[in-house]
JSON list of C-alpha atoms in Angstrom, two decimals:
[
{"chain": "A", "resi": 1010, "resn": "UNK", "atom": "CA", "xyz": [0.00, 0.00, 0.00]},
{"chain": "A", "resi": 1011, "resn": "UNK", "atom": "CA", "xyz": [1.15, 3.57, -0.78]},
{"chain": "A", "resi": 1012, "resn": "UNK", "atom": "CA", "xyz": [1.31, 6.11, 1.21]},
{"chain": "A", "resi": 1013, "resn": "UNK", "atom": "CA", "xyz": [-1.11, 8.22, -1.03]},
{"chain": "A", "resi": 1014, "resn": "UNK", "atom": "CA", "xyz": [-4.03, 5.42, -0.26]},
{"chain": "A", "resi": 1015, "resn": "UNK", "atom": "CA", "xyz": [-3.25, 5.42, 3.12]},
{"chain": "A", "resi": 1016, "resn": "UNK", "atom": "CA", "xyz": [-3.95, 9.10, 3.43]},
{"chain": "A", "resi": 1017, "resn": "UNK", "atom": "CA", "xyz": [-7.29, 8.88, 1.41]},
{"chain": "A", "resi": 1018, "resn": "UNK", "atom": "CA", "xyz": [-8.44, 6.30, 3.83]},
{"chain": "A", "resi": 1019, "resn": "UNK", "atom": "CA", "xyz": [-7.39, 8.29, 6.87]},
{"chain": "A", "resi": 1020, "resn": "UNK", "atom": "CA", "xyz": [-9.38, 11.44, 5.23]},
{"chain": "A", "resi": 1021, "resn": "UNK", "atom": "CA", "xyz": [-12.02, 9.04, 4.55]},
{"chain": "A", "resi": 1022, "resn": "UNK", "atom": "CA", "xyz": [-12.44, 7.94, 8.40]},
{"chain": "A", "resi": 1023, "resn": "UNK", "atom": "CA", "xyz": [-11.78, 11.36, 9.11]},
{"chain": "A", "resi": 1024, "resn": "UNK", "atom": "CA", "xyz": [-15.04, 12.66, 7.03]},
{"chain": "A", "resi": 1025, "resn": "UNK", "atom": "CA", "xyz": [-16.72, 9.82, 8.56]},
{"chain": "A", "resi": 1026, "resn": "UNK", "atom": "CA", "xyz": [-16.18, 10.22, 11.79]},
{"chain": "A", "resi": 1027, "resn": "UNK", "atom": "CA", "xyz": [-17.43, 14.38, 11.41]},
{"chain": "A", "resi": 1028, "resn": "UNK", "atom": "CA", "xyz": [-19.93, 13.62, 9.81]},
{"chain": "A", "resi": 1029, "resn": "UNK", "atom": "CA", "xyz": [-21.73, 11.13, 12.17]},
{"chain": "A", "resi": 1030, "resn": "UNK", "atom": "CA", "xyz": [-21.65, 13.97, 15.35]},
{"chain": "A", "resi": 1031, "resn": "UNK", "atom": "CA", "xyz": [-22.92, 16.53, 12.36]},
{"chain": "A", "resi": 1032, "resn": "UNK", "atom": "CA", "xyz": [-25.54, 14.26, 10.84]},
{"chain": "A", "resi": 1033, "resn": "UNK", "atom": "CA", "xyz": [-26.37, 12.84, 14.52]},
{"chain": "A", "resi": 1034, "resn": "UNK", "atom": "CA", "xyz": [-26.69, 17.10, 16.02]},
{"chain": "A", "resi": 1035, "resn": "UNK", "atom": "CA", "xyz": [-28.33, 18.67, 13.54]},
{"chain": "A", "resi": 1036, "resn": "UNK", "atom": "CA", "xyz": [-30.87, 15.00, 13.03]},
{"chain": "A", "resi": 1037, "resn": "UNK", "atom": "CA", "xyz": [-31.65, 15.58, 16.58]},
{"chain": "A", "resi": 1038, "resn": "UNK", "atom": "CA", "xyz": [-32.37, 19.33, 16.33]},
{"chain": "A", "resi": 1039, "resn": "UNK", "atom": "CA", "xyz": [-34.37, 18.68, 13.06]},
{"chain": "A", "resi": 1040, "resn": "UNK", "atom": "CA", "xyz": [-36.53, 15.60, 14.72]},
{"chain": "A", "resi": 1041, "resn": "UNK", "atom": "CA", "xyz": [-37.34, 17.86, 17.88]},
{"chain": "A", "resi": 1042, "resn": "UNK", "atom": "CA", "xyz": [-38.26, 21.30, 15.19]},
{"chain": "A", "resi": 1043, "resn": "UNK", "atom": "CA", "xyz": [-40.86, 19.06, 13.41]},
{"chain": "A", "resi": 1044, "resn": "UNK", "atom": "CA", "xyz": [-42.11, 16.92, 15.93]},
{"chain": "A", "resi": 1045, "resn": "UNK", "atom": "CA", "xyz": [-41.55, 13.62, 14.34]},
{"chain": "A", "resi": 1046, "resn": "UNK", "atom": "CA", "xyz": [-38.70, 11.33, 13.29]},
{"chain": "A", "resi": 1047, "resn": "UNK", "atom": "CA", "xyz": [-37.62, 8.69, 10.60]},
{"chain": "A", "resi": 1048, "resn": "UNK", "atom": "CA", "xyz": [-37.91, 5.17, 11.64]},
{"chain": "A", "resi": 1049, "resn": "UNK", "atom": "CA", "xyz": [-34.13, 5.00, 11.54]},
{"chain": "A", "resi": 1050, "resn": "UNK", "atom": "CA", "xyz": [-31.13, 6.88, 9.47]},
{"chain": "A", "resi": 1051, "resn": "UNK", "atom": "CA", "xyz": [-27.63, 5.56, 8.17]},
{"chain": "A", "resi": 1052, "resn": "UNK", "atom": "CA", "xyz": [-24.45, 7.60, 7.50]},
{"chain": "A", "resi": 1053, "resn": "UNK", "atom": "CA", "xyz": [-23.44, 5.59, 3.70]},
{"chain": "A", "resi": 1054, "resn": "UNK", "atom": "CA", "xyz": [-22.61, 7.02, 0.77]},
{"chain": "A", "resi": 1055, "resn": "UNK", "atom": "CA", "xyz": [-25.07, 7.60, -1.86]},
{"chain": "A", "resi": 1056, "resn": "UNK", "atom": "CA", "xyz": [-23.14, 7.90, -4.78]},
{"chain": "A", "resi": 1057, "resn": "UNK", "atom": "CA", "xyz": [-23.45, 11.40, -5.76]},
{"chain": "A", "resi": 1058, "resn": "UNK", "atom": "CA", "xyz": [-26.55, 12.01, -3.41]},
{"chain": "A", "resi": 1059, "resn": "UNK", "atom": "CA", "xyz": [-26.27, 13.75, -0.16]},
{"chain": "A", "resi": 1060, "resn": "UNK", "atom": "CA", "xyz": [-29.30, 12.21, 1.10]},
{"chain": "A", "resi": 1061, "resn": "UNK", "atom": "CA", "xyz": [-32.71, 9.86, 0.67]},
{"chain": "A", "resi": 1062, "resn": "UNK", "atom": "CA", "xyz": [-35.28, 8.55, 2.47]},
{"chain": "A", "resi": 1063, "resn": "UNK", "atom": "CA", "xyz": [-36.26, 5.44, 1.78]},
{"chain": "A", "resi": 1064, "resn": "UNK", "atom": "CA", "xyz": [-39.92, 4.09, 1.19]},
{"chain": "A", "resi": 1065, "resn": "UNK", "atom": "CA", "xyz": [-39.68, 2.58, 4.63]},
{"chain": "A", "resi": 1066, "resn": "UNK", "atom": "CA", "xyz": [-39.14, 6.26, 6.02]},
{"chain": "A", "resi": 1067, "resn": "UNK", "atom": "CA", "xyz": [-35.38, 5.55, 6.59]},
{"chain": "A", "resi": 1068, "resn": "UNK", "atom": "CA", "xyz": [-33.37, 8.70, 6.03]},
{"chain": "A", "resi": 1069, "resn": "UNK", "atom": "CA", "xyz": [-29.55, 7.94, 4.70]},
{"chain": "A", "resi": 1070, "resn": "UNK", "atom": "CA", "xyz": [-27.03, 11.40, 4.48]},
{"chain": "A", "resi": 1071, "resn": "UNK", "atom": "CA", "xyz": [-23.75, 10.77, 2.64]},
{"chain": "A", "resi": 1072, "resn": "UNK", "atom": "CA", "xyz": [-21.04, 11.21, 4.87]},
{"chain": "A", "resi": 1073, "resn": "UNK", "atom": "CA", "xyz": [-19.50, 13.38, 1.63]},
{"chain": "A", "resi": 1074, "resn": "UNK", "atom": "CA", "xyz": [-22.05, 16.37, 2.92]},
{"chain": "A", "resi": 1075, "resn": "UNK", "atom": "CA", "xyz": [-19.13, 17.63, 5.76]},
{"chain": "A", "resi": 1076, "resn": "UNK", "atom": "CA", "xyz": [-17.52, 18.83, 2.24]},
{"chain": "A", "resi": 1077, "resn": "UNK", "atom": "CA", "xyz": [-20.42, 21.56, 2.22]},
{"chain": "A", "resi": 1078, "resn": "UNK", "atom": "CA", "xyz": [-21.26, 23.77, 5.08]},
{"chain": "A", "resi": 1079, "resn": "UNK", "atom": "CA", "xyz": [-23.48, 23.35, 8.17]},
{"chain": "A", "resi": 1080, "resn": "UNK", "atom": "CA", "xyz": [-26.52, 25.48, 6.74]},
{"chain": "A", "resi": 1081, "resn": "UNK", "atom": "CA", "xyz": [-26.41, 23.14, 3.44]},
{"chain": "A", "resi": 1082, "resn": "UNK", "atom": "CA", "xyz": [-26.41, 19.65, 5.85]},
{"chain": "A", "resi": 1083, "resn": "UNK", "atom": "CA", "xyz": [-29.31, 21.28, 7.68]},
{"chain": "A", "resi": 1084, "resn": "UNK", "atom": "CA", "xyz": [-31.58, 21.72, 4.44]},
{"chain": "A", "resi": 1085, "resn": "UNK", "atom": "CA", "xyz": [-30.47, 18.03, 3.15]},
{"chain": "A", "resi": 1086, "resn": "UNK", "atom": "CA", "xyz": [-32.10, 16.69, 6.71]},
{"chain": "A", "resi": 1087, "resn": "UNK", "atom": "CA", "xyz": [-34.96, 18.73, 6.89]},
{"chain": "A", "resi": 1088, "resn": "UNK", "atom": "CA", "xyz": [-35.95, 17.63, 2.79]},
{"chain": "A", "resi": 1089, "resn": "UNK", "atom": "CA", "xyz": [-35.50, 14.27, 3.77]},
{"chain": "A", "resi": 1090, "resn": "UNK", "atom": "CA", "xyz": [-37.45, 14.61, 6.67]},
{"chain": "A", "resi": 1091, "resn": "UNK", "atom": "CA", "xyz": [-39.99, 16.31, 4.70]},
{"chain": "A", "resi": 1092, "resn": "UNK", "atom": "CA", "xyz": [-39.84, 13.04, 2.23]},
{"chain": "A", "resi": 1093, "resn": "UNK", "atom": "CA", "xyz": [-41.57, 11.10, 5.70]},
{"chain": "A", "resi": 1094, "resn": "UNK", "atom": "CA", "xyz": [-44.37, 12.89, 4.88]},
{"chain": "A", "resi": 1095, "resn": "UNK", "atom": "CA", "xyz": [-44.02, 13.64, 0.90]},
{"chain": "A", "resi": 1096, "resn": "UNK", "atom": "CA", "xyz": [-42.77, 11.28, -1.15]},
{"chain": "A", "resi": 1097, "resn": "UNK", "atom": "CA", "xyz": [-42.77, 13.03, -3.71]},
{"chain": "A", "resi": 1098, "resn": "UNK", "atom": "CA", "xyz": [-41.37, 17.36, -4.84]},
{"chain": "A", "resi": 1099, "resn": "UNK", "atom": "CA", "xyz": [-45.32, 17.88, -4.51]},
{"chain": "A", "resi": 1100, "resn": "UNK", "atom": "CA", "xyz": [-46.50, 21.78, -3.69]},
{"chain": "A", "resi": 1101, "resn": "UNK", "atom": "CA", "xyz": [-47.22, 20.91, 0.24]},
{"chain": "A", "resi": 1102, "resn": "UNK", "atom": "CA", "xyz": [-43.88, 19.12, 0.72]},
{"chain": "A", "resi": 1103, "resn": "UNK", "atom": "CA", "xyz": [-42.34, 22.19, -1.00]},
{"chain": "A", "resi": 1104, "resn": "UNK", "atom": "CA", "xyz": [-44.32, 24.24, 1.44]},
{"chain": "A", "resi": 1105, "resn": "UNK", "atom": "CA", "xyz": [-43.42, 22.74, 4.54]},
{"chain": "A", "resi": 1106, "resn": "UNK", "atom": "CA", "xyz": [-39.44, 22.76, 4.03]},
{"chain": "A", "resi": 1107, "resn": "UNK", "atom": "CA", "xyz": [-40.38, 26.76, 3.39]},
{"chain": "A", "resi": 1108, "resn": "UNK", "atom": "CA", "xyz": [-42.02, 26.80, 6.59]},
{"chain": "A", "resi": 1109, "resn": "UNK", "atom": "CA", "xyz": [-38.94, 25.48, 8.44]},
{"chain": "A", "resi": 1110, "resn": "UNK", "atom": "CA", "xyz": [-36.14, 27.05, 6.25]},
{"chain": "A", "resi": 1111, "resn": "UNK", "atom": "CA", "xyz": [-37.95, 29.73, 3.98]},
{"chain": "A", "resi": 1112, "resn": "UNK", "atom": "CA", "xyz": [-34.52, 30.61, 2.14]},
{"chain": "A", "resi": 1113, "resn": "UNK", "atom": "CA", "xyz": [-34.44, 26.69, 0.92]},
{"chain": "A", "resi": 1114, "resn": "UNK", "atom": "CA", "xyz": [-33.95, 27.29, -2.47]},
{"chain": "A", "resi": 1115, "resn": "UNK", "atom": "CA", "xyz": [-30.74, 29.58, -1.47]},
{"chain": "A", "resi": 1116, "resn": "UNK", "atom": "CA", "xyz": [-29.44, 25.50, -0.83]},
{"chain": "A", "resi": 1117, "resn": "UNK", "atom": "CA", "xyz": [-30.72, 23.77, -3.67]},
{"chain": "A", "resi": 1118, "resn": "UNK", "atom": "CA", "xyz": [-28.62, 26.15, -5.79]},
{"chain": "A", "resi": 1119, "resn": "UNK", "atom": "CA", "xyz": [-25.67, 26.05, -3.79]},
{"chain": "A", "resi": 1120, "resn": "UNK", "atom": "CA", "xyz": [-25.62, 22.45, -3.86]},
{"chain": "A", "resi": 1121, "resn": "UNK", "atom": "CA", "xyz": [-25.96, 22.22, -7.68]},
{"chain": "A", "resi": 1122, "resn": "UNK", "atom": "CA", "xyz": [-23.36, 24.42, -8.13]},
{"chain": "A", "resi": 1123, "resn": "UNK", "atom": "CA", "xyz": [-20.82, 22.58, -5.48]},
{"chain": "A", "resi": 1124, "resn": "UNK", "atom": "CA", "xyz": [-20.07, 19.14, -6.42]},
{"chain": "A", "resi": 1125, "resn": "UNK", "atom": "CA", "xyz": [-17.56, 17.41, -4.25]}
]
């Protein structure tokens, strides 16, 4: 092994390991601001997704998200959390992220723009 691929598994634990207290904080403050919670989560990664909830309500955030700042991990939980109850982009699930984080779309861009 080369000591190239052992520093992009150390960074790799390293993301890991931040990103589990993020994701676990800001999963907490999110499941106590709306009042209800996914049946479970999971720190994996998603490919090039930073998050999905699953049709069993089960909320995975890509551990790749640390790469982007707080505000943008924050919107990624609250749309999947908003997924629990909207499976689908409809009008009402687009409503109720506004009503928790009414500068969403500020994100959305941001995110499309930044691609780790």
């Amino acid at each position: 092994m080369n000591k190239e691929s052992v520093l992009e598994i150390l960074i790799r634990k390293m993301y890991e390991k931040i990103a589990q207290e993020e994701i676990e904080n800001v999963m907490e403050k999110t499941r106590v601001l709306l009042g209800f919670a996914p049946e479970d989560y999971a720190i994996n990664s998603i490919g090039t997704k930073l998050g999905e909830c699953s049709r069993e309500n089960i909320i995975t955030i890509n551990p790749e998200i640390v790469k982007y700042n707080k505000k943008i991990l924050e919107y990624v939980v609250l749309h999947e959390y908003c997924h629990i109850q909207y499976k689908n982009h409809t009008k009402g699930f687009k409503e109720l992220i506004k009503k928790y984080m009414p500068n969403y779309e500020e994100y959305e861009m941001a995110i499309k723009e930044y691609k780790y």
